[in-house]
XYZ file of C-alpha atoms in Angstrom:
693
model
C 0.000 0.000 0.000
C 2.987 2.321 0.462
C 3.436 2.342 -3.327
C -0.137 3.261 -4.266
C 0.613 6.953 -4.783
C 3.755 6.600 -6.893
C 4.155 7.906 -10.452
C 5.616 5.595 -13.087
C 7.492 6.541 -16.249
C 8.128 4.253 -19.201
C 10.334 5.482 -22.013
C 12.026 4.200 -25.140
C 13.313 5.306 -28.520
C 12.418 3.742 -31.832
C 12.520 4.371 -35.546
C 9.085 4.487 -37.160
C 8.358 3.882 -40.818
C 5.673 5.951 -42.567
C 2.176 4.881 -41.481
C 3.292 3.057 -38.332
C 1.616 3.493 -34.962
C 1.822 2.166 -31.410
C -1.007 0.125 -29.949
C -1.019 -0.172 -26.161
C -3.195 -3.215 -25.488
C -3.637 -2.355 -21.821
C -2.462 0.498 -19.591
C -3.175 0.366 -15.870
C -4.752 2.901 -15.562
C -4.386 6.717 -15.856
C -1.679 7.629 -18.354
C -0.420 10.330 -20.695
C 1.565 9.315 -23.795
C 4.154 11.723 -25.218
C 5.816 11.444 -28.626
C 8.925 13.608 -28.996
C 7.846 15.643 -25.985
C 4.308 16.323 -27.218
C 1.218 14.908 -25.498
C -0.503 12.675 -28.073
C -2.962 10.498 -26.140
C -4.301 9.715 -22.690
C -5.811 6.652 -21.019
C -8.214 6.269 -18.109
C -9.388 2.660 -18.556
C -7.254 -0.465 -18.135
C -9.773 -2.442 -20.221
C -9.364 -0.394 -23.414
C -6.463 -0.229 -25.877
C -4.873 3.064 -26.862
C -3.490 3.788 -30.333
C -0.949 6.551 -31.061
C 0.196 7.590 -34.534
C 3.943 8.050 -34.966
C 5.833 10.465 -37.196
C 8.267 8.801 -39.603
C 11.826 8.633 -38.285
C 13.313 8.741 -34.795
C 10.728 8.831 -32.004
C 11.066 9.266 -28.262
C 8.105 7.658 -26.516
C 7.291 8.497 -22.892
C 4.359 7.059 -20.944
C 3.546 8.795 -17.668
C 1.298 6.646 -15.473
C -0.312 8.603 -12.670
C -1.316 7.101 -9.299
C -4.838 5.723 -9.392
C -5.613 6.639 -5.786
C -4.784 10.305 -6.418
C -6.614 10.443 -9.753
C -9.673 8.794 -8.168
C -10.025 11.775 -5.822
C -11.141 13.866 -8.789
C -14.429 11.961 -8.848
C -16.897 12.537 -6.022
C -19.117 9.490 -5.656
C -22.815 10.342 -5.499
C -24.643 9.790 -2.234
C -26.752 7.130 -3.906
C -23.726 4.967 -4.705
C -22.299 2.265 -2.480
C -19.304 -0.085 -2.434
C -17.398 -2.565 -0.307
C -15.199 -1.199 2.462
C -12.082 -0.694 0.356
C -13.508 -0.240 -3.143
C -15.052 3.243 -3.239
C -12.274 4.460 -5.584
C -13.376 1.794 -8.072
C -16.784 3.397 -8.629
C -15.532 5.791 -11.301
C -12.152 4.195 -12.022
C -12.240 1.598 -14.793
C -9.793 -0.782 -13.204
C -10.401 -4.334 -11.936
C -12.340 -3.898 -8.699
C -10.505 -6.694 -6.866
C -7.295 -4.636 -6.921
C -8.641 -2.266 -4.271
C -9.069 -5.107 -1.781
C -11.515 -8.017 -1.831
C -12.143 -10.941 0.468
C -10.516 -13.228 -2.128
C -7.695 -11.005 -3.400
C -5.143 -8.679 -1.818
C -5.202 -4.893 -2.016
C -2.642 -4.162 -4.727
C -3.548 -0.927 -6.498
C -1.074 -1.617 -9.274
C 0.062 0.500 -12.203
C 1.924 -0.226 -15.410
C 1.735 -1.632 -18.913
C -0.098 -4.852 -18.132
C -0.498 -5.977 -21.748
C 1.610 -5.881 -24.871
C 2.683 -2.747 -26.725
C 2.793 -3.308 -30.499
C 4.377 -1.366 -33.340
C 1.967 -1.754 -36.255
C 1.328 -0.346 -39.697
C -2.153 0.820 -40.614
C -3.316 -0.247 -44.050
C -5.357 2.289 -46.027
C -7.770 -0.523 -46.963
C -8.444 -2.859 -44.053
C -11.039 -4.974 -42.274
C -12.041 -3.242 -39.036
C -14.911 -5.483 -37.861
C -16.041 -8.973 -38.807
C -18.946 -10.753 -37.119
C -20.617 -14.087 -37.886
C -24.052 -14.355 -36.273
C -25.990 -17.623 -36.066
C -29.723 -17.028 -36.481
C -31.047 -20.602 -36.414
C -29.819 -24.177 -36.710
C -31.185 -27.612 -37.498
C -29.637 -30.953 -38.358
C -29.669 -30.020 -42.051
C -28.952 -26.301 -42.171
C -27.731 -23.230 -40.305
C -28.915 -19.747 -41.167
C -26.147 -17.200 -40.679
C -25.498 -13.482 -41.058
C -22.122 -11.968 -41.879
C -21.388 -8.376 -40.817
C -18.341 -6.409 -41.981
C -16.968 -2.935 -41.368
C -13.977 -1.867 -43.443
C -11.765 1.170 -43.956
C -11.835 2.072 -47.661
C -9.387 4.535 -49.216
C -10.848 4.398 -52.738
C -13.466 6.799 -54.027
C -16.082 4.149 -54.771
C -17.179 1.380 -52.411
C -18.427 -0.579 -55.417
C -14.792 -1.295 -56.358
C -14.417 -3.382 -53.200
C -15.620 -6.868 -52.301
C -15.197 -9.322 -49.469
C -14.561 -13.011 -49.982
C -15.435 -15.445 -47.194
C -14.471 -19.110 -46.855
C -14.927 -21.427 -43.865
C -14.040 -25.122 -43.537
C -14.702 -27.678 -40.785
C -13.945 -31.251 -41.804
C -16.192 -32.071 -44.749
C -18.454 -29.072 -44.151
C -17.918 -25.562 -45.425
C -19.282 -22.265 -46.638
C -18.030 -19.649 -49.087
C -19.282 -16.547 -50.856
C -18.079 -13.246 -52.268
C -19.978 -10.029 -51.588
C -19.609 -6.756 -53.477
C -19.600 -3.756 -51.115
C -21.875 -0.757 -51.532
C -20.663 0.926 -48.360
C -17.873 0.527 -45.816
C -20.389 -1.376 -43.646
C -22.294 -4.262 -45.170
C -23.994 -7.549 -44.275
C -24.879 -10.798 -46.001
C -27.220 -13.649 -45.036
C -26.139 -17.157 -45.987
C -26.929 -20.812 -45.262
C -24.629 -23.680 -44.304
C -25.962 -27.047 -45.432
C -25.421 -30.002 -43.083
C -23.517 -27.841 -40.596
C -21.091 -29.062 -37.959
C -22.392 -27.362 -34.841
C -20.426 -26.069 -31.874
C -21.593 -27.913 -28.767
C -20.674 -27.500 -25.103
C -18.787 -30.251 -23.330
C -20.912 -33.359 -22.628
C -23.343 -32.453 -25.427
C -21.310 -33.068 -28.574
C -18.169 -31.799 -30.270
C -17.134 -28.125 -30.151
C -16.783 -27.872 -33.929
C -15.097 -24.762 -35.317
C -14.833 -23.559 -38.914
C -11.389 -22.306 -39.951
C -12.467 -19.117 -41.670
C -10.735 -16.507 -43.832
C -12.268 -13.128 -44.705
C -10.492 -11.287 -47.531
C -10.933 -7.646 -48.570
C -10.334 -7.011 -52.284
C -10.055 -3.837 -54.361
C -10.760 -4.440 -58.038
C -9.864 -8.081 -57.431
C -6.575 -7.311 -55.652
C -6.145 -8.587 -52.063
C -5.850 -5.672 -49.636
C -6.410 -7.262 -46.229
C -7.154 -10.634 -44.656
C -8.689 -11.670 -41.344
C -8.562 -15.201 -39.970
C -10.777 -16.590 -37.229
C -12.561 -19.721 -36.055
C -16.345 -19.609 -36.384
C -18.587 -21.678 -34.151
C -22.086 -22.298 -35.453
C -24.591 -22.501 -32.622
C -27.577 -20.782 -31.037
C -28.015 -19.976 -27.369
C -31.059 -19.004 -25.319
C -31.667 -18.329 -21.644
C -35.060 -19.675 -20.612
C -35.802 -17.595 -17.535
C -38.778 -16.650 -15.410
C -38.720 -13.549 -13.238
C -39.279 -15.618 -10.092
C -39.811 -19.140 -8.827
C -41.241 -20.818 -5.735
C -40.571 -23.755 -3.412
C -42.428 -26.100 -5.789
C -40.120 -25.270 -8.688
C -42.650 -23.235 -10.660
C -40.093 -21.267 -12.621
C -36.994 -21.723 -14.731
C -33.430 -20.574 -15.365
C -31.892 -22.762 -18.036
C -29.565 -22.387 -20.997
C -30.482 -23.945 -24.315
C -27.732 -24.476 -26.862
C -28.804 -25.441 -30.368
C -32.329 -25.777 -29.065
C -31.424 -28.302 -26.325
C -31.423 -27.727 -22.582
C -27.949 -28.127 -21.103
C -26.933 -28.688 -17.495
C -24.183 -26.306 -16.430
C -21.284 -27.664 -14.362
C -19.039 -24.661 -13.937
C -16.664 -22.686 -11.798
C -16.373 -18.981 -11.127
C -13.273 -17.560 -12.738
C -11.372 -15.196 -10.457
C -8.073 -13.436 -11.264
C -5.341 -15.760 -12.457
C -2.855 -13.541 -10.644
C -2.902 -10.437 -8.454
C -0.601 -8.868 -11.059
C -2.347 -9.415 -14.379
C 0.821 -9.204 -16.457
C 1.438 -12.721 -15.074
C -1.859 -14.078 -16.417
C -0.497 -15.449 -19.727
C 2.033 -17.649 -17.923
C -0.774 -19.238 -15.877
C -3.500 -19.573 -18.531
C -2.535 -22.911 -20.110
C -2.130 -24.683 -16.769
C -5.449 -23.279 -15.559
C -7.189 -24.835 -18.562
C -5.488 -28.171 -17.934
C -7.135 -28.186 -14.494
C -10.460 -26.971 -15.869
C -10.561 -29.685 -18.513
C -9.474 -32.398 -16.095
C -12.015 -31.536 -13.375
C -14.923 -31.875 -15.808
C -16.342 -28.351 -16.039
C -18.319 -27.295 -19.077
C -18.714 -23.646 -18.050
C -16.904 -20.639 -16.605
C -18.409 -17.536 -15.091
C -16.007 -14.658 -15.710
C -16.704 -12.752 -12.507
C -17.281 -8.995 -12.557
C -14.513 -8.051 -10.120
C -11.933 -9.433 -12.552
C -10.422 -8.252 -15.844
C -11.720 -9.231 -19.270
C -9.545 -12.183 -20.215
C -7.105 -12.587 -23.104
C -7.961 -13.731 -26.617
C -6.085 -16.963 -25.889
C -8.344 -17.580 -22.884
C -11.526 -17.387 -24.959
C -9.942 -19.380 -27.804
C -9.337 -22.235 -25.360
C -12.947 -22.042 -24.171
C -14.076 -22.342 -27.798
C -11.804 -25.333 -28.427
C -12.763 -27.214 -25.253
C -16.515 -26.603 -25.393
C -16.503 -24.414 -22.282
C -19.541 -22.139 -22.028
C -18.662 -18.640 -20.790
C -20.920 -16.488 -18.662
C -19.320 -13.039 -19.090
C -19.915 -10.363 -16.471
C -19.123 -6.802 -17.370
C -16.377 -5.526 -15.072
C -18.448 -4.318 -12.149
C -18.949 -6.016 -8.805
C -20.615 -5.595 -5.402
C -21.427 -1.915 -5.743
C -24.040 0.638 -6.699
C -22.201 2.412 -9.506
C -22.851 6.100 -10.295
C -26.077 6.702 -12.159
C -24.800 9.681 -14.135
C -23.778 10.472 -17.691
C -20.055 10.531 -16.875
C -20.009 6.916 -15.719
C -22.537 5.854 -18.373
C -20.199 7.126 -21.108
C -17.226 5.293 -19.580
C -18.982 1.930 -19.293
C -20.698 2.213 -22.694
C -17.372 2.803 -24.460
C -15.772 -0.115 -22.595
C -18.679 -2.507 -23.165
C -18.891 -1.653 -26.867
C -15.229 -2.498 -27.360
C -15.399 -5.722 -25.338
C -18.601 -7.007 -26.978
C -17.126 -6.422 -30.430
C -13.978 -8.257 -29.331
C -15.800 -11.242 -27.853
C -18.838 -11.771 -30.072
C -17.159 -14.180 -32.527
C -16.446 -16.642 -29.707
C -19.170 -19.335 -29.646
C -18.237 -20.089 -26.038
C -19.812 -16.816 -24.850
C -23.381 -17.745 -23.896
C -24.372 -14.769 -21.724
C -23.499 -11.161 -20.985
C -24.340 -10.133 -17.402
C -24.477 -6.504 -16.353
C -22.566 -6.941 -13.115
C -21.848 -9.148 -10.118
C -24.326 -8.722 -7.239
C -25.128 -5.148 -8.217
C -28.857 -5.731 -7.805
C -28.341 -7.091 -4.303
C -26.207 -4.055 -3.433
C -28.795 -1.706 -4.906
C -31.598 -3.371 -2.979
C -29.996 -4.084 0.388
C -26.521 -2.770 1.072
C -27.011 0.960 1.333
C -29.088 0.615 4.495
C -32.646 0.647 3.204
C -34.449 -1.076 0.351
C -34.296 0.411 -3.127
C -35.573 -0.848 -6.461
C -32.716 -2.222 -8.636
C -34.977 -1.687 -11.635
C -33.967 1.973 -11.423
C -30.332 1.116 -12.229
C -30.142 2.605 -15.712
C -26.534 1.454 -16.221
C -27.571 -2.224 -16.284
C -31.193 -1.820 -17.401
C -30.524 0.598 -20.265
C -26.892 1.372 -21.115
C -25.438 -2.150 -21.162
C -28.610 -3.705 -22.505
C -28.517 -1.242 -25.401
C -24.865 -2.065 -26.149
C -25.565 -5.806 -26.257
C -28.648 -5.399 -28.408
C -26.786 -3.101 -30.794
C -23.477 -4.976 -31.095
C -24.468 -8.620 -30.470
C -28.166 -9.429 -30.603
C -27.513 -13.192 -30.696
C -26.879 -13.757 -26.992
C -29.019 -13.284 -23.894
C -28.341 -10.375 -21.566
C -28.973 -10.510 -17.800
C -28.879 -7.197 -15.916
C -27.211 -8.624 -12.809
C -26.283 -11.867 -11.105
C -28.397 -12.606 -9.227
C -31.107 -10.625 -10.981
C -33.700 -8.931 -8.769
C -36.667 -8.731 -11.116
C -39.886 -6.829 -10.341
C -41.422 -10.186 -9.361
C -38.600 -10.779 -6.862
C -38.982 -7.256 -5.502
C -42.651 -8.112 -4.937
C -41.683 -11.144 -2.840
C -40.787 -13.925 -5.285
C -37.729 -16.186 -5.116
C -34.780 -15.599 -7.455
C -34.431 -18.465 -9.988
C -30.647 -17.910 -10.026
C -28.987 -17.338 -6.655
C -25.600 -16.884 -5.004
C -25.653 -19.424 -2.178
C -23.286 -18.234 0.535
C -25.435 -17.942 3.642
C -23.930 -18.695 7.062
C -21.287 -21.104 5.720
C -21.567 -23.134 8.909
C -22.777 -26.721 8.419
C -22.896 -27.377 4.692
C -25.984 -29.576 4.994
C -27.813 -27.074 7.181
C -31.223 -25.657 6.391
C -29.922 -22.735 4.292
C -28.299 -25.038 1.743
C -30.698 -27.971 2.041
C -33.844 -25.880 1.574
C -32.790 -23.558 -1.252
C -35.409 -23.225 -3.983
C -33.313 -21.743 -6.779
C -32.928 -23.517 -10.107
C -29.386 -22.317 -10.743
C -26.533 -21.448 -8.369
C -24.337 -18.725 -9.854
C -22.003 -18.846 -6.850
C -21.457 -21.103 -3.860
C -18.346 -22.230 -2.048
C -16.639 -23.488 1.094
C -13.214 -22.980 2.612
C -10.247 -25.321 2.537
C -6.728 -24.669 3.810
C -3.850 -25.133 1.347
C -1.425 -27.991 1.950
C 1.263 -27.633 4.656
C 3.944 -27.396 1.963
C 2.114 -24.513 0.296
C 1.455 -22.763 3.619
C 5.172 -22.872 4.391
C 5.916 -21.138 1.093
C 4.100 -17.951 2.120
C 3.848 -18.011 5.926
C 6.654 -17.781 8.468
C 4.661 -19.608 11.161
C 1.954 -21.700 9.483
C 1.398 -23.726 12.669
C 0.341 -20.595 14.566
C -3.124 -19.747 13.274
C -4.362 -17.734 16.282
C -2.837 -15.367 18.827
C -3.182 -15.999 22.558
C -6.334 -13.849 22.623
C -7.983 -16.036 19.964
C -7.679 -13.586 17.066
C -6.027 -14.766 13.822
C -2.369 -13.880 13.437
C -1.424 -10.997 11.160
C 0.058 -13.451 8.649
C -3.139 -15.421 8.353
C -5.307 -12.281 8.226
C -3.356 -10.833 5.316
C -3.434 -14.139 3.455
C -7.166 -14.577 3.880
C -7.268 -11.727 2.389
C -7.609 -8.706 4.671
C -5.863 -5.477 3.601
C -5.402 -4.612 7.275
C -4.490 -6.579 10.386
C -7.266 -5.324 12.642
C -9.106 -8.504 13.768
C -12.381 -6.570 13.444
C -11.735 -5.463 9.848
C -14.402 -6.256 7.227
C -12.525 -9.193 5.662
C -10.945 -10.575 8.841
C -13.656 -13.191 9.301
C -12.435 -15.883 6.937
C -9.816 -17.656 9.071
C -12.153 -18.129 12.018
C -14.926 -19.216 9.641
C -12.697 -21.840 7.995
C -11.533 -23.034 11.413
C -15.097 -23.363 12.714
C -16.093 -25.420 9.669
C -13.544 -28.024 10.775
C -14.921 -28.000 14.305
C -18.459 -28.462 12.966
C -17.561 -31.550 10.947
C -15.094 -33.258 13.302
C -15.633 -31.762 16.750
C -11.872 -31.127 16.969
C -8.976 -29.814 14.925
C -6.249 -32.406 15.522
C -2.814 -32.242 17.125
C -0.704 -31.091 14.173
C -0.868 -28.724 11.223
C -1.075 -31.701 8.855
C -4.043 -33.222 10.709
C -5.833 -29.875 10.819
C -5.321 -29.181 7.108
C -6.538 -32.667 6.165
C -9.670 -32.051 8.221
C -10.154 -28.701 6.509
C -9.744 -30.209 3.040
C -12.158 -33.040 3.866
C -14.688 -30.470 5.079
C -14.341 -28.454 1.879
C -14.452 -31.528 -0.337
C -17.592 -32.952 1.240
C -19.326 -29.558 1.127
C -18.672 -28.893 -2.541
C -19.469 -32.476 -3.438
C -22.811 -32.078 -1.677
C -23.632 -28.795 -3.435
C -22.862 -30.211 -6.890
C -24.660 -33.512 -6.369
C -27.700 -31.812 -4.850
C -28.146 -29.797 -8.020
C -27.449 -32.721 -10.341
C -29.940 -34.956 -8.535
C -32.456 -32.102 -8.778
C -32.598 -32.243 -12.593
C -34.629 -31.116 -14.473
C -35.868 -28.538 -11.940
C -32.231 -27.737 -11.119
C -30.369 -26.593 -14.195
C -26.807 -25.771 -13.196
C -24.238 -24.842 -10.584
C -21.190 -22.595 -10.881
C -19.133 -23.194 -7.750
C -16.461 -20.934 -6.283
C -13.663 -21.532 -7.388
C -10.958 -23.523 -9.191
C -7.633 -21.704 -8.709
C -6.228 -19.050 -6.392
C -4.780 -15.864 -7.865
C -2.359 -15.444 -4.977
C -1.225 -17.452 -1.890
C -4.081 -17.589 0.625
C -6.660 -19.556 2.584
C -9.739 -19.636 0.375
C -12.577 -21.477 -1.349
C -10.308 -22.479 -4.254
C -9.693 -26.182 -4.835
C -6.193 -25.662 -6.251
C -3.883 -23.212 -4.520
C -1.747 -20.499 -6.093
C 1.061 -23.008 -6.713
C -1.348 -25.351 -8.563
C -1.289 -27.865 -5.695
C -4.676 -29.574 -5.631
C -6.748 -29.765 -2.463
C -8.795 -32.888 -1.723
C -11.934 -31.096 -2.968
C -10.478 -31.023 -6.468
C -10.602 -34.832 -6.638
C -14.068 -34.999 -5.036
C -15.435 -32.513 -7.576
C -13.756 -34.340 -10.447
C -15.675 -37.486 -9.521
C -18.957 -35.662 -8.827
C -18.777 -33.946 -12.235
C -18.327 -37.094 -14.295
C -20.834 -36.836 -17.181
C -22.210 -40.247 -16.163
C -22.269 -40.342 -12.376
C -23.910 -42.324 -9.566
C -24.622 -40.520 -6.299
C -26.800 -40.724 -3.204
C -29.492 -38.217 -2.347
C -30.148 -37.179 1.241
C -32.411 -39.524 3.272
C -36.152 -39.213 2.633
C -38.963 -41.249 4.189
C -36.448 -43.517 5.897
C -34.628 -44.434 2.668
C -31.309 -43.471 1.113
C -31.750 -43.419 -2.667
C -29.018 -44.030 -5.236
C -29.402 -41.869 -8.360
C -27.847 -42.086 -11.787
C -27.264 -38.840 -13.685
C -26.401 -38.972 -17.362
C -25.395 -35.686 -19.010
C -24.257 -37.373 -22.218
C -26.336 -37.528 -25.388
C -27.035 -41.287 -25.264
C -28.608 -43.720 -22.750
C -25.968 -45.568 -20.735
C -25.951 -49.184 -19.599
C -24.145 -49.599 -16.278
C -23.431 -52.256 -13.696
C -23.068 -50.924 -10.168
C -22.428 -51.888 -6.584
C -22.325 -50.037 -3.277
C -19.959 -51.241 -0.559
C -19.805 -50.305 3.112
C -16.082 -49.688 3.443
C -15.775 -50.376 7.176
C -16.514 -54.121 6.773
C -16.535 -54.637 2.981
C -20.213 -55.671 2.815
C -21.901 -55.080 -0.550
C -25.150 -53.259 0.194
C -26.490 -52.750 -3.338
C -25.802 -54.352 -6.678
C -27.456 -54.250 -10.070
C -27.496 -53.392 -13.768
C -29.570 -50.569 -15.259
C -29.935 -48.282 -18.250
C -29.701 -44.597 -17.329
C -31.538 -42.240 -19.671
C -30.323 -38.761 -20.522
C -31.341 -35.321 -19.269
C -32.690 -36.295 -15.871
C -31.718 -37.879 -12.567
C -32.905 -41.487 -12.400
C -33.480 -43.299 -9.066
C -31.734 -46.685 -9.309
C -31.915 -48.331 -5.889
C -32.202 -47.526 -2.195
C -31.054 -48.458 1.299
C -32.668 -48.131 4.713
C -31.492 -44.886 6.326
C -30.267 -45.132 9.926
C -28.190 -43.081 12.355
C -24.869 -44.780 11.639
C -21.940 -42.874 10.159
C -20.557 -44.922 7.292
C -18.359 -44.339 4.248
C -20.076 -45.911 1.215
C -18.050 -46.654 -1.913
C -20.063 -46.401 -5.143
C -18.613 -48.273 -8.130
C -19.920 -48.748 -11.657
C -18.773 -49.872 -15.068
C -19.783 -48.466 -18.447
C -18.412 -49.668 -21.783
C -15.691 -51.572 -19.986
C -14.469 -48.557 -17.961
C -14.649 -48.435 -14.160
C -15.755 -45.353 -12.192
C -16.096 -44.508 -8.498
C -17.764 -42.031 -6.177
C -18.598 -42.063 -2.468
C -21.136 -40.981 0.130
C -20.753 -40.527 3.886
C -23.931 -41.019 5.909
C -24.923 -38.603 8.706
C -21.821 -36.534 8.042
C -21.417 -34.372 11.148
C -19.229 -34.838 14.217
C -17.477 -37.724 12.486
C -14.471 -39.821 13.495
C -11.395 -38.454 11.696
C -9.341 -41.650 11.872
C -12.228 -43.756 10.591
C -12.688 -41.375 7.674
C -8.981 -41.414 6.797
C -8.950 -45.211 6.940
C -11.920 -45.346 4.548
C -10.165 -43.034 2.092
C -7.133 -45.311 2.053
C -9.213 -48.452 1.587
C -11.132 -46.810 -1.275
C -8.017 -45.511 -3.066
C -9.215 -41.946 -2.476
C -6.370 -40.756 -0.255
C -5.646 -37.897 -2.667
C -3.833 -35.420 -0.431
C -1.091 -33.388 -2.145
C 1.642 -31.290 -0.556
C 1.834 -33.110 2.781
C 5.138 -34.333 4.302
């Protein structure tokens, strides 16, 4: 924090050819750019590029980056706005909100060139915008629309044409379109198309596509991209009730899909490090079985490579605009800032088939309604109800837009239940009434704490064994890495260590005699909680339609809800989730009417024949055994057991097409015997602890 008010200066010399310019892909955040001592451009948004023309010859380039915290003082937040304890400067400043201090990320109000700077040459004739929109699809055809915006230096647009060609395996499309203006569009049909499908629902087919700009038949510019052919809808009611009379479900290519996703938080506290962590993040994401990501509003907009990987892997992307947990200013100054940013980002992202939703913000409606101290109507938020909605409708009409997550509709304001919820609640016992009795169809957020491994803790803490001071407050080290920007035990974000500690006490009644024993307990607690949340929603199909849990990977060293720590060391929950998210999975529901029912959930596109058995691990007795066919798109009850008060670890095994799979269920899971649980993990080949001595 001592460096927040520092100025930074970047400088270099270069030789520019005629027509060359500099493109700053990302400047964090307030900057003036001088060429040969003359102010040429300024920046006030880390999410927007800046382009600066260069004179031919020798150039001295100076970038003066001014301190965000000082610049932010120029903007007086309106009385009607509201923010988290440390994030009031973020209300007008277009910089990732987490950087000002969040309960999952440290306060690092950074500054610098966080993305590439490129020396480019601007062509007089060039393609400025290309967009392929999918209007409708069937098994035999796809109806498409091609939009182009070009810079034309010639006197007559009629001398120009665009040629388009796309290929995917044996399927393809091609056409040439004469231009009558610098902006033009063309409707076309793809026969027998290869559709882009999300993971578990088919292949994520992509057409290798080339768009060529020609002047009197001569090639002037070329743009290459991958086109995914697919439609997406959000089937949503304004409210629901305890009987499930409502809906919140995505349909891709006309079919309802079940979302198994994770919230995507910053890859790193310093975003210039993001590219070095992206590939490994996607290895984890692919391995754990997710088919969706929610790009959370307190984060940055991710790199092109990030979205390319989502396209290639069939990962659906829920994209928040970069606003979170605040009532942002309802004035023209802020509206202009966010409209310019959103227009650029929508144009950048709209050719990615993985993007299935734009959301106005993260928890803005809840803040608007509740956090300022008395109830207000979020429907009056014209930033999310008008400005962003208008941008999406204007620049990409093919995707649904949701004003906020969760969305407080007029029906919810009148007393209805939100169909999509963020399920945090007390975070005490994970099978308590708050979690067990939720009525929502879709969980946009939910999570549970788990300590990193002892080896990871020792990499960022001097005394990892000492969690609390003599007075019972967390140590300064643990507070800062939990992540409180101050060491006052009563600070707004100082609650997380005690909360994580109490979750261990709730499950086991004790914390063990060593750091290793305590951390194993914590990771078991987290694993069982997240397993329960995921399986509850999967068993609830078709009334339940998806869950996006919090979260896969830490962006810095800390105690958190993540299931892989900053060093990519997996917690036990990672392995539990990986099994619970298998496309074909067997799992137990909670006891009802004295019975414990085994369900089969099949998210694949074909019925599955399985042979299964359930074994009580403590004595090896087989309790259930059978062979069934599990249909698609719903949870199917397969078998059941009498429910009693015993605490037992049940191993669920099944085979499908010659492959063996496993899952587990622990009955009456509260105040359990730690040693008995550990013994069951070892017997079941589930002792998946990493980073322990």
